[in-house]
GROMACS .gro file of C-alpha atoms in nm:
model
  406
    1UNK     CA    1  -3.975  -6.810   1.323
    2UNK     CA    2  -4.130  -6.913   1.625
    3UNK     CA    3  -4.223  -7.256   1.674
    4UNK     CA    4  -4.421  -7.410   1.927
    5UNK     CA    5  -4.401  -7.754   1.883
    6UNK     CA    6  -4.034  -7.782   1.878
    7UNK     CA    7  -4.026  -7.569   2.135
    8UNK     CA    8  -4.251  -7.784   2.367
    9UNK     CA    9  -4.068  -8.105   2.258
   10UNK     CA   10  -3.657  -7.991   2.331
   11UNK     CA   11  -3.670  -8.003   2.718
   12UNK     CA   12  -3.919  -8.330   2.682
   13UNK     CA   13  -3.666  -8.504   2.471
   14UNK     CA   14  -3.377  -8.374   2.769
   15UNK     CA   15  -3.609  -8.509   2.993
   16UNK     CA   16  -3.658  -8.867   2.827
   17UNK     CA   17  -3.248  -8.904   2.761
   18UNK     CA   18  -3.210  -8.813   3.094
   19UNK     CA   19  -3.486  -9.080   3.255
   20UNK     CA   20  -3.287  -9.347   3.019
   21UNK     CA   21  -2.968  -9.283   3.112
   22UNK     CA   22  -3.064  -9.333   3.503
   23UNK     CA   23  -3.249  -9.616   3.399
   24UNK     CA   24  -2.932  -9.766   3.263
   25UNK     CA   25  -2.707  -9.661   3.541
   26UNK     CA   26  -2.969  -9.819   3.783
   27UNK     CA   27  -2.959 -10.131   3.570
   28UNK     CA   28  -2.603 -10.183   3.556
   29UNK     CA   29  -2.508 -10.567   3.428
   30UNK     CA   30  -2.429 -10.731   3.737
   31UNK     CA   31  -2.354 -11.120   3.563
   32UNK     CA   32  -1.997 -11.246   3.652
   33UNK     CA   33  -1.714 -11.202   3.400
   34UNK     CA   34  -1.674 -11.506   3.180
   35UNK     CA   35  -1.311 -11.493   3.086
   36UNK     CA   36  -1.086 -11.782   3.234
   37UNK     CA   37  -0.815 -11.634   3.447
   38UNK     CA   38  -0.724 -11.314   3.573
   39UNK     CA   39  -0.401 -11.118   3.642
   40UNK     CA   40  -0.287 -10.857   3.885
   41UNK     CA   41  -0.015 -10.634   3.729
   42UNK     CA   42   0.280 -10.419   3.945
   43UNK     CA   43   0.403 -10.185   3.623
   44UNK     CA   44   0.705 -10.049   3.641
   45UNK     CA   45   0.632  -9.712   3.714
   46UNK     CA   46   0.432  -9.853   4.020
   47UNK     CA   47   0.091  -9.847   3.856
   48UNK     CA   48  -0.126 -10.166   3.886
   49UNK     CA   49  -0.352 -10.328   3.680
   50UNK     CA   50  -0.589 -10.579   3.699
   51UNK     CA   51  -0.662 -10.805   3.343
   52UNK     CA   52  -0.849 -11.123   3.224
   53UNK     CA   53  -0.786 -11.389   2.959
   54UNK     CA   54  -0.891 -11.682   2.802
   55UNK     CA   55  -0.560 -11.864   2.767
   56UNK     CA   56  -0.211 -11.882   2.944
   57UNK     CA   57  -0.053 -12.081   2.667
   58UNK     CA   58   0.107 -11.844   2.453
   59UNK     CA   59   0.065 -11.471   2.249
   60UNK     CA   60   0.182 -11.116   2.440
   61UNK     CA   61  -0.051 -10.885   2.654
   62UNK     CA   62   0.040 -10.553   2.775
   63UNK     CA   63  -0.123 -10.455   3.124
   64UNK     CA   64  -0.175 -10.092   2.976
   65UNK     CA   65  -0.343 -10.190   2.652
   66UNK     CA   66  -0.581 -10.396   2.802
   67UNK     CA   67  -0.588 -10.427   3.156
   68UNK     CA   68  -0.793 -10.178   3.404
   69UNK     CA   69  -0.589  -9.915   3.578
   70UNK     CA   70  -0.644  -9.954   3.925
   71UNK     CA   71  -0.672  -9.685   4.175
   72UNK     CA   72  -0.424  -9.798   4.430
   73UNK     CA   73  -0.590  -9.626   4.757
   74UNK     CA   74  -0.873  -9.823   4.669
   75UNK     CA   75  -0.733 -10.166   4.552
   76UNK     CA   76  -0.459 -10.425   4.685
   77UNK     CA   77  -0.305 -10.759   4.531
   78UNK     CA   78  -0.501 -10.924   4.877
   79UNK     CA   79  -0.823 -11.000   4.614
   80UNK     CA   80  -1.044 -11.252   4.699
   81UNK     CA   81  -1.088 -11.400   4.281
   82UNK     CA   82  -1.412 -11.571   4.259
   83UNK     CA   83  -1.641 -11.744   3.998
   84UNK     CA   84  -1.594 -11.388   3.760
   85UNK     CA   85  -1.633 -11.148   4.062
   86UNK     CA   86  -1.320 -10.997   4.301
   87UNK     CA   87  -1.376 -10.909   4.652
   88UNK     CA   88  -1.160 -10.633   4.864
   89UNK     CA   89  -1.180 -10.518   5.209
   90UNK     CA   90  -1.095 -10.119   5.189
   91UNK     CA   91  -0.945 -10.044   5.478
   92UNK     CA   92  -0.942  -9.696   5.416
   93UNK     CA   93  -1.296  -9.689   5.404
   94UNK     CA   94  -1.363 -10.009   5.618
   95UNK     CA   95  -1.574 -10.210   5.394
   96UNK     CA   96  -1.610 -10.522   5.199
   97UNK     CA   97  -1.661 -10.492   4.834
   98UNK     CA   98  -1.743 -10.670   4.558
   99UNK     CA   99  -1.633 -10.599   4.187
  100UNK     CA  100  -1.597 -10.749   3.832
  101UNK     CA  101  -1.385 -10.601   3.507
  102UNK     CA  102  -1.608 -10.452   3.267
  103UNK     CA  103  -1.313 -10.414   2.986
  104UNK     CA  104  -1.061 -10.125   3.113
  105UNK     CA  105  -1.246 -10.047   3.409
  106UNK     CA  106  -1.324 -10.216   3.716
  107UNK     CA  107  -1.700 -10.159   3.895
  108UNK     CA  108  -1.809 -10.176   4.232
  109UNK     CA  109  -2.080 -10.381   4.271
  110UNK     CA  110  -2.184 -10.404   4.642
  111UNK     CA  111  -1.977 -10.308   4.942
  112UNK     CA  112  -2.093 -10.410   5.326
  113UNK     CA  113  -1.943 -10.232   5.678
  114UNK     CA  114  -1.661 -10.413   5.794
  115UNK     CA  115  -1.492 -10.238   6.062
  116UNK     CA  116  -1.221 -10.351   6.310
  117UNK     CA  117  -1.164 -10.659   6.118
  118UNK     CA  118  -0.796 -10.736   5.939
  119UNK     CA  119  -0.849 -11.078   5.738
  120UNK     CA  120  -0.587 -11.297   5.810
  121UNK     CA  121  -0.794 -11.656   5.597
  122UNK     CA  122  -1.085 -11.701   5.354
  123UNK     CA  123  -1.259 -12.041   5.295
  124UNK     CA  124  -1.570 -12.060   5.060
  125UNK     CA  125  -1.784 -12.260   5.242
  126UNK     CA  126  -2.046 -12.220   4.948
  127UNK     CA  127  -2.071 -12.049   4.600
  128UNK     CA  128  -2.227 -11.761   4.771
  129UNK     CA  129  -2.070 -11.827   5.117
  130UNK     CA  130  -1.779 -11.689   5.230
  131UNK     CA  131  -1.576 -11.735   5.561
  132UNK     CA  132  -1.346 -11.515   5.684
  133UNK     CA  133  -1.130 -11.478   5.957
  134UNK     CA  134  -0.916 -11.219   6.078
  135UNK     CA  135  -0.806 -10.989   6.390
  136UNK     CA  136  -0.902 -10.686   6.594
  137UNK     CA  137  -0.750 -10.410   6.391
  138UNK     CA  138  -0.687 -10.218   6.740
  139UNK     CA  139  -0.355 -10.453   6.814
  140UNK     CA  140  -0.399 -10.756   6.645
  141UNK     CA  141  -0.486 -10.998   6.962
  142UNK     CA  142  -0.838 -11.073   6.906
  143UNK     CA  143  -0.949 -11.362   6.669
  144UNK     CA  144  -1.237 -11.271   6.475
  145UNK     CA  145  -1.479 -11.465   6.220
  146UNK     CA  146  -1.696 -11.301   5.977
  147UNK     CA  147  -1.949 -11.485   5.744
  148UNK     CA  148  -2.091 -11.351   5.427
  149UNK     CA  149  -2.361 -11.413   5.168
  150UNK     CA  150  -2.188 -11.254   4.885
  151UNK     CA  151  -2.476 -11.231   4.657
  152UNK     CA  152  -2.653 -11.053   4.868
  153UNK     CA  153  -2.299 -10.881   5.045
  154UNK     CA  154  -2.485 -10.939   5.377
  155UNK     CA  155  -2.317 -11.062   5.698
  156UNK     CA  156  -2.483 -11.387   5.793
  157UNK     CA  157  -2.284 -11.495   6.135
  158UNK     CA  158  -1.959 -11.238   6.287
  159UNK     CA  159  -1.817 -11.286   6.665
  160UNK     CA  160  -1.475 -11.370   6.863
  161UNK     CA  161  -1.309 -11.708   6.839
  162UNK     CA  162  -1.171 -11.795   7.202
  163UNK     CA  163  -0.810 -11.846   7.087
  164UNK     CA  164  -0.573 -11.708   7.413
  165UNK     CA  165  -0.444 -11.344   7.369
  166UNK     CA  166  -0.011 -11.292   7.351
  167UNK     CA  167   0.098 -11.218   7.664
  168UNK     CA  168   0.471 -11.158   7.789
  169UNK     CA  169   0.634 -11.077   7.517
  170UNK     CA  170   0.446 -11.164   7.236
  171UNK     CA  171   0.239 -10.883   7.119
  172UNK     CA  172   0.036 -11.015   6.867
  173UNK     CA  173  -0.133 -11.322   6.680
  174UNK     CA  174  -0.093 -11.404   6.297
  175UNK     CA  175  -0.345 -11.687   6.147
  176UNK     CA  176  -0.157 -11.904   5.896
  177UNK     CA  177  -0.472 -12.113   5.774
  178UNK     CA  178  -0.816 -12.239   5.842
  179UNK     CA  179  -0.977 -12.555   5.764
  180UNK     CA  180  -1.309 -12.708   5.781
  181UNK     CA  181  -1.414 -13.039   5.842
  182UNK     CA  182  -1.813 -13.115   5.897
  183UNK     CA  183  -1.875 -12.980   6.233
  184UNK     CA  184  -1.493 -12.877   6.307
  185UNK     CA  185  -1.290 -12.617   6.223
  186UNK     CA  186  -0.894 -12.647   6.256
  187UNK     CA  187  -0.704 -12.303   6.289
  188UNK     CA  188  -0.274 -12.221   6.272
  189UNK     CA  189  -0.162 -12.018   6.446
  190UNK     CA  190   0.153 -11.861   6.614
  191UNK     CA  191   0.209 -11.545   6.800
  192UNK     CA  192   0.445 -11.251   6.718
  193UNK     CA  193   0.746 -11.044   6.958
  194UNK     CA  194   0.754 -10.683   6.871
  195UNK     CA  195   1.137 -10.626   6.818
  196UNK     CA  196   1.124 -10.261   6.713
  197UNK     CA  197   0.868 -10.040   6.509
  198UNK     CA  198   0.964 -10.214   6.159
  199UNK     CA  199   1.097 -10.567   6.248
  200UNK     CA  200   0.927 -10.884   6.475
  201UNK     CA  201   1.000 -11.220   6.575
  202UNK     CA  202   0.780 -11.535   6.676
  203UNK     CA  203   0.681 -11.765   6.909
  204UNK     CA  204   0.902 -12.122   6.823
  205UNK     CA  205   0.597 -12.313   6.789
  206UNK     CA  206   0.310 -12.434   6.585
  207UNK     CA  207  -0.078 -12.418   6.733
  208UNK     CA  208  -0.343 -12.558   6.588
  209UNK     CA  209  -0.679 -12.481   6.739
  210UNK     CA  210  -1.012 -12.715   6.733
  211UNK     CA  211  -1.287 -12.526   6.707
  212UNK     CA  212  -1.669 -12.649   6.682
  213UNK     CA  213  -1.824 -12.515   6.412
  214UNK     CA  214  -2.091 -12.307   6.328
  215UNK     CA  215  -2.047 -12.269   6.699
  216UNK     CA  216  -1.715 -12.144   6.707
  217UNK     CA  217  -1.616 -12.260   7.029
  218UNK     CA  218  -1.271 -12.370   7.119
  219UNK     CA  219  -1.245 -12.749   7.158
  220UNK     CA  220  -0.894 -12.822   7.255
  221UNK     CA  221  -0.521 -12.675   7.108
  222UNK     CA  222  -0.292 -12.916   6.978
  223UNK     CA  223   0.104 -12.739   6.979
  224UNK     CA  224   0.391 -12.856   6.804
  225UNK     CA  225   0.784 -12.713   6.832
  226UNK     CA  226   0.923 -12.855   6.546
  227UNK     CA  227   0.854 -12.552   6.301
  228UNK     CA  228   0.661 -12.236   6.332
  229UNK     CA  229   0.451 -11.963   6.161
  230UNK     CA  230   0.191 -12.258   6.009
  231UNK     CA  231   0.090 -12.101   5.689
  232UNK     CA  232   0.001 -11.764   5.558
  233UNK     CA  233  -0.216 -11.500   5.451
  234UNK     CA  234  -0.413 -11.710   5.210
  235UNK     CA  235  -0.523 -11.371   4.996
  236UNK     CA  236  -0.224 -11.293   4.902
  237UNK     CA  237  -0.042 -11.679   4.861
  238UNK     CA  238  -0.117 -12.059   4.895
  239UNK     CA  239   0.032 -12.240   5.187
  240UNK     CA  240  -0.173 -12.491   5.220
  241UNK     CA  241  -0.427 -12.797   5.064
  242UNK     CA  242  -0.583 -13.143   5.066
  243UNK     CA  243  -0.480 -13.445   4.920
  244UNK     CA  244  -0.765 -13.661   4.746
  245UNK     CA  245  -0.788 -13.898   5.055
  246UNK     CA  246  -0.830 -13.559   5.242
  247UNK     CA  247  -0.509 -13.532   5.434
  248UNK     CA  248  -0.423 -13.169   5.512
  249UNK     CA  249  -0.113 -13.068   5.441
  250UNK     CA  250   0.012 -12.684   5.531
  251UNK     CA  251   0.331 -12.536   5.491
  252UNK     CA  252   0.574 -12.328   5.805
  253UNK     CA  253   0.740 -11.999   5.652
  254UNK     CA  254   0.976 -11.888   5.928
  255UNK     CA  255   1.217 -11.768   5.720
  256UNK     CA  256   1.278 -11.403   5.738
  257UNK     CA  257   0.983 -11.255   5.509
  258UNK     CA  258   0.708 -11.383   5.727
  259UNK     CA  259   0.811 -11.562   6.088
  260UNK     CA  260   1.134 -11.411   6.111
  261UNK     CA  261   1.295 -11.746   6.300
  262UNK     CA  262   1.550 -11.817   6.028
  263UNK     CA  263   1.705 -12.058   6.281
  264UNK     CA  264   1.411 -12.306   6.242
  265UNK     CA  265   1.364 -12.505   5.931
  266UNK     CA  266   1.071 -12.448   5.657
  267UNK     CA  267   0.865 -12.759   5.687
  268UNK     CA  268   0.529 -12.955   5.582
  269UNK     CA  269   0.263 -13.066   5.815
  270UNK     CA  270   0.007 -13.325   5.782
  271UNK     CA  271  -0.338 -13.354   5.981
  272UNK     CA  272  -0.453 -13.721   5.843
  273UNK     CA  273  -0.801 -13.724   5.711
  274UNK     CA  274  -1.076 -13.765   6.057
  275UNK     CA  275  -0.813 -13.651   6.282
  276UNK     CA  276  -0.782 -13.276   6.470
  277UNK     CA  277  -0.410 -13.291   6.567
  278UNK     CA  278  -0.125 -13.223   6.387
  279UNK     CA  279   0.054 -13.613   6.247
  280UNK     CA  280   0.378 -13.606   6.483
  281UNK     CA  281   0.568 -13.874   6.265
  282UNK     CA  282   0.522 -13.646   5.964
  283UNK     CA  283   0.701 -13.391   5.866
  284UNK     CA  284   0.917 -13.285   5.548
  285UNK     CA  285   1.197 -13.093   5.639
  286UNK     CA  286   1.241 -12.832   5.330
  287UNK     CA  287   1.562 -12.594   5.503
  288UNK     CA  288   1.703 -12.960   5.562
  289UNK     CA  289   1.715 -13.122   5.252
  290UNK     CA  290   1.882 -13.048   4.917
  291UNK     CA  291   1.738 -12.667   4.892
  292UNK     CA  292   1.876 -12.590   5.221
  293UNK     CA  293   1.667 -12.282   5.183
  294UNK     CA  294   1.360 -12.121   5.330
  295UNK     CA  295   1.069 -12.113   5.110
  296UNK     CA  296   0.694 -11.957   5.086
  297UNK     CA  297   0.408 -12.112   4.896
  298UNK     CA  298   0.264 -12.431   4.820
  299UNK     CA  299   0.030 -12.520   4.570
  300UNK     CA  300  -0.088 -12.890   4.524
  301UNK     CA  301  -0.050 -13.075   4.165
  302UNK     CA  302  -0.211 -13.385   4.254
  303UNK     CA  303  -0.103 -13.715   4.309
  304UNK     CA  304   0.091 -13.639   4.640
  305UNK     CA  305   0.296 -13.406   4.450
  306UNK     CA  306   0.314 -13.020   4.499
  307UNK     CA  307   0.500 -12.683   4.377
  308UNK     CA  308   0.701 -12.487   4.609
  309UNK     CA  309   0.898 -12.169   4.624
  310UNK     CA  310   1.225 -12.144   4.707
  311UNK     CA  311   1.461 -11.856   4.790
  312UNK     CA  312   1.802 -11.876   4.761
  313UNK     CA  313   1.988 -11.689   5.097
  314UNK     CA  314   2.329 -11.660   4.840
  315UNK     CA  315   2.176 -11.423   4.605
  316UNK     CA  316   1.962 -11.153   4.822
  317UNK     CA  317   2.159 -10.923   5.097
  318UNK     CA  318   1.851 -10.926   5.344
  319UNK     CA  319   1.476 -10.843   5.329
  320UNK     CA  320   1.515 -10.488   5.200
  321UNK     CA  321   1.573 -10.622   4.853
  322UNK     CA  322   1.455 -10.968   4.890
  323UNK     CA  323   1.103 -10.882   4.673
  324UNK     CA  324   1.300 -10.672   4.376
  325UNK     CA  325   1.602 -10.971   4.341
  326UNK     CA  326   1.531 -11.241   4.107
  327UNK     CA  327   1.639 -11.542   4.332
  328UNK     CA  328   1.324 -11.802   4.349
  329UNK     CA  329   1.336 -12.128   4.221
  330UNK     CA  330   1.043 -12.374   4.183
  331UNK     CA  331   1.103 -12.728   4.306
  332UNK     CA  332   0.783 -13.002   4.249
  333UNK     CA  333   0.827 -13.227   4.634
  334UNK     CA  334   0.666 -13.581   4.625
  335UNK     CA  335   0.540 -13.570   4.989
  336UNK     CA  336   0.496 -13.947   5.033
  337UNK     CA  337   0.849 -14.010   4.896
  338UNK     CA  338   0.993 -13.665   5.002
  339UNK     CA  339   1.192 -13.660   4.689
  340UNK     CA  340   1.226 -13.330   4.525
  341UNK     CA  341   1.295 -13.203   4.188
  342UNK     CA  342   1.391 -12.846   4.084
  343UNK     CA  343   1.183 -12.704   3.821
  344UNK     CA  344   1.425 -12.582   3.487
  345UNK     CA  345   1.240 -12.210   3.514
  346UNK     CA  346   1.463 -11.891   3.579
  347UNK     CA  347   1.500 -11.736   3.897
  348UNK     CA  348   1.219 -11.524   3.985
  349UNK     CA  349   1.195 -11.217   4.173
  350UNK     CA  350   0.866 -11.082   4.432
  351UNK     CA  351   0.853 -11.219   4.785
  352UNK     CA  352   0.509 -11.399   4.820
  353UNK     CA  353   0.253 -11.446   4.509
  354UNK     CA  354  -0.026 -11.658   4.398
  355UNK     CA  355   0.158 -11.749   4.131
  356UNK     CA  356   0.060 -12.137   4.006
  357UNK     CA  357  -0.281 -12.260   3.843
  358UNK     CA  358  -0.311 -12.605   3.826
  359UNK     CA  359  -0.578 -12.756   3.579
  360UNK     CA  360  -0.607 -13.043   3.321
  361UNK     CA  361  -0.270 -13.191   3.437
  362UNK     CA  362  -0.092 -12.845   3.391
  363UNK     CA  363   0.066 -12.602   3.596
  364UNK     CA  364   0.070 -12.228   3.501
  365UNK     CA  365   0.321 -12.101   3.688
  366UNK     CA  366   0.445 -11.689   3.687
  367UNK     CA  367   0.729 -11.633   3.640
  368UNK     CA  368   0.925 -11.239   3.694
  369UNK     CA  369   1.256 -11.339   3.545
  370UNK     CA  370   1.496 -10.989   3.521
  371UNK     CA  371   1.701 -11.156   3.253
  372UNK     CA  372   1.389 -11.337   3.045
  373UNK     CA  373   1.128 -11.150   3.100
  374UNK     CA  374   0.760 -11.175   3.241
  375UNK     CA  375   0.576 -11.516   3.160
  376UNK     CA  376   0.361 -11.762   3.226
  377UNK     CA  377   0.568 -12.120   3.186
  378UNK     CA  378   0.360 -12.420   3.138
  379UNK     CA  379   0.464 -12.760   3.301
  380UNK     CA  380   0.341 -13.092   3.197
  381UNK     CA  381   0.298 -13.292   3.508
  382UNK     CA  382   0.281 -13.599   3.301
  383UNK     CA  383   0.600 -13.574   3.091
  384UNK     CA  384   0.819 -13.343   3.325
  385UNK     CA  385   0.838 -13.059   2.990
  386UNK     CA  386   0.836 -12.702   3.056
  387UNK     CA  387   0.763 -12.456   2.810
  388UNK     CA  388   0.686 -12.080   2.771
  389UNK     CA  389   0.295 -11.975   2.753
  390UNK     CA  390   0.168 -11.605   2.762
  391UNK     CA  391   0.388 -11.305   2.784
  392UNK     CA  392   0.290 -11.036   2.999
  393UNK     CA  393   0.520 -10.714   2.843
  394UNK     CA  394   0.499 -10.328   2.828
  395UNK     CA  395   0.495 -10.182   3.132
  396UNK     CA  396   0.507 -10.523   3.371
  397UNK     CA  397   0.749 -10.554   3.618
  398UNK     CA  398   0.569 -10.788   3.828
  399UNK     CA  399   0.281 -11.054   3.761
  400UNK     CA  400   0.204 -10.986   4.133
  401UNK     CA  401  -0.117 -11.312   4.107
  402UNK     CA  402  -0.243 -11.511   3.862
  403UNK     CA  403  -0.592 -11.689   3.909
  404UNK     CA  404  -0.832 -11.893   3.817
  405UNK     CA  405  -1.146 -11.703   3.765
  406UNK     CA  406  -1.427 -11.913   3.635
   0.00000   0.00000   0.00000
């Protein structure tokens, strides 16, 4: 039988649904995540996954029960982890985005242009400002500054820093680390010899570049030979930090994954609290000491003590395996003292990671052991104990960073 009224209703109720469901989709929940820490995941079929927790201290997660499958075109371990939110600049599509985890998946939020620009340092100047500074994308000799008001993903302030452009041989600059103090803004730097189409050198020294800031205008270069490629790409690892009387202390990595100057020794640097220059009767001579190793990342307990990483030259053949061989070692360095103390943890395999949390007088530190497994060890910086905390299993092969995310 024919029937009028549910005739006239059907395509008004497909109507309404439809009006709701854009109304939701318009109205997507933008509020940070809430969860504690976050993970990014290298599986071992090459998949990645990105995953959030409340504690580090013990139980088991596997990435691919409940971590979000990441699309790797799209996504890179070089996140920018932020009060519950994750930034990304997609190079592919040359843009800087901003994301949270909404359980298994990960949702763009907000993206802004962001072309010719390769970030080399971030600095959150503010909860909802964010520095960064990179180079040209063209060949890498241009230092560029970007700033951005992240809850609105708008650029605020972008331009050229004045730093001088490689010439003879060098072909390149790399940025190690930024740091701002009031009106001033200190920069590393080195610059980088093209050796062939897969391998580079660099300069044998340290720069360190006043710049006045907002203004961005170069003040004066301080240089120093005694070490060189300051620092690192902050994104990806920690090279450097202040002390509480706000000494800045950065790290040198010219060991073969990053300067490629093997010949030069891993070292600390200090620029004492007021001053623009590099200290010249301070320095802590890692290669030289009891490691007698090169080493990448720092990350600051406290107390003039910090966490680095050590490789150990015995164990890997060169760089081609020197990410997928477990030969790291953790050492905790009182910089005052320059004493040192290896960490008990098993040797640890990926080249450069974000890879410690320090909070409430404990360090979280990653650890991709081949023999032990995939965990997150917990050191007590007041009694010296180490002891196991979560277990990242199933398809892990590498906890890639671990972070801090609210």
């Amino acid at each position: 039988m024919y029937h009028p009224v549910k005739t006239f209703l059907l395509p008004c109720l497909l109507i309404l649904f439809c009006c709701v469901s854009c109304n939701q989709n318009n109205h997507q929940d933008l509020s940070p995540s809430k969860k504690k820490y976050s993970m990014y995941i290298l599986g071992k079929d090459g998949k990645e996954y990105l995953l959030e927790t409340d504690s580090l201290n013990s139980g088991l997660v596997r990435p691919e029960d409940k971590g979000a499958l990441l699309d790797g075109d799209i996504m890179d371990r070089d996140i920018i982890v932020h009060q519950g939110y994750y930034y990304h600049l997609s190079r592919k599509k040359a843009s800087f985005e901003k994301y949270k985890l909404n359980g298994s998946k990960l949702i763009l939020l907000a993206a802004m242009p962001l072309k010719d620009f390769s970030i080399e340092n971030c600095n959150w100047i503010s909860n909802d400002t964010l520095l960064l500074t990179g180079l040209n994308k063209s060949d890498y000799t241009q230092v560029k500054y970007i700033s951005v008001n992240t809850a609105k993903m708008q650029q605020t302030a972008a331009g050229d820093i004045n730093i001088a452009r490689p010439s003879g041989k060098f072909t390149s600059v790399s940025i190690g680390f930024v740091e701002l103090r009031k009106d001033k803004m200190l920069l590393g730097y080195t610059y980088n010899e093209q050796l062939s189409s897969s391998n580079y050198s660099t300069s044998d020294t340290t720069y360190v570049a006043a710049i006045k800031y907002p203004e961005m205008q170069l003040i004066k270069t301080d240089k120093d030979t005694r070490s060189t490629s300051p620092g690192g790409t902050n994104t990806i690892q920690s090279y450097s930090f202040n002390d509480e009387q706000g000494n800045y202390y950065f790290m040198s990595c010219p060991g073969i994954a990053l300067g490629n100057r093997p010949e030069l020794p891993t070292g600390i640097f200090r620029i004492n609290a007021g001053q623009e220059t590099i200290d010249k009767s301070y320095f802590f001579n890692i290669s030289g000491s009891v490691i007698q190793n090169h080493a990448y990342g720092i990350w600051y307990l406290g107390n003039h003590k910090a966490i680095i990483r050590s490789e150990r030259k015995d164990l890997f053949k060169g760089l081609s395996d020197h990410y997928s061989t477990a030969h790291f070692e953790f050492y905790v360095l009182d910089l005052l003292k320059k004493e040192i103390k290896k960490l008990d943890l098993p040797l640890d395999k990926g080249t450069r990671r974000e890879c410690v949390i320090v909070k409430d007088n404990l360090a979280y530190i990653a650890v991709n052991s081949t023999l032990n497994g995939n965990y997150i060890w917990i050191y007590n910086m007041s009694n010296g104990t180490l002891k196991k905390g979560l277990q990242l299993a199933g398809d892990t092969d590498f906890i890639l960073r671990a972070d801090q995310l609210n």
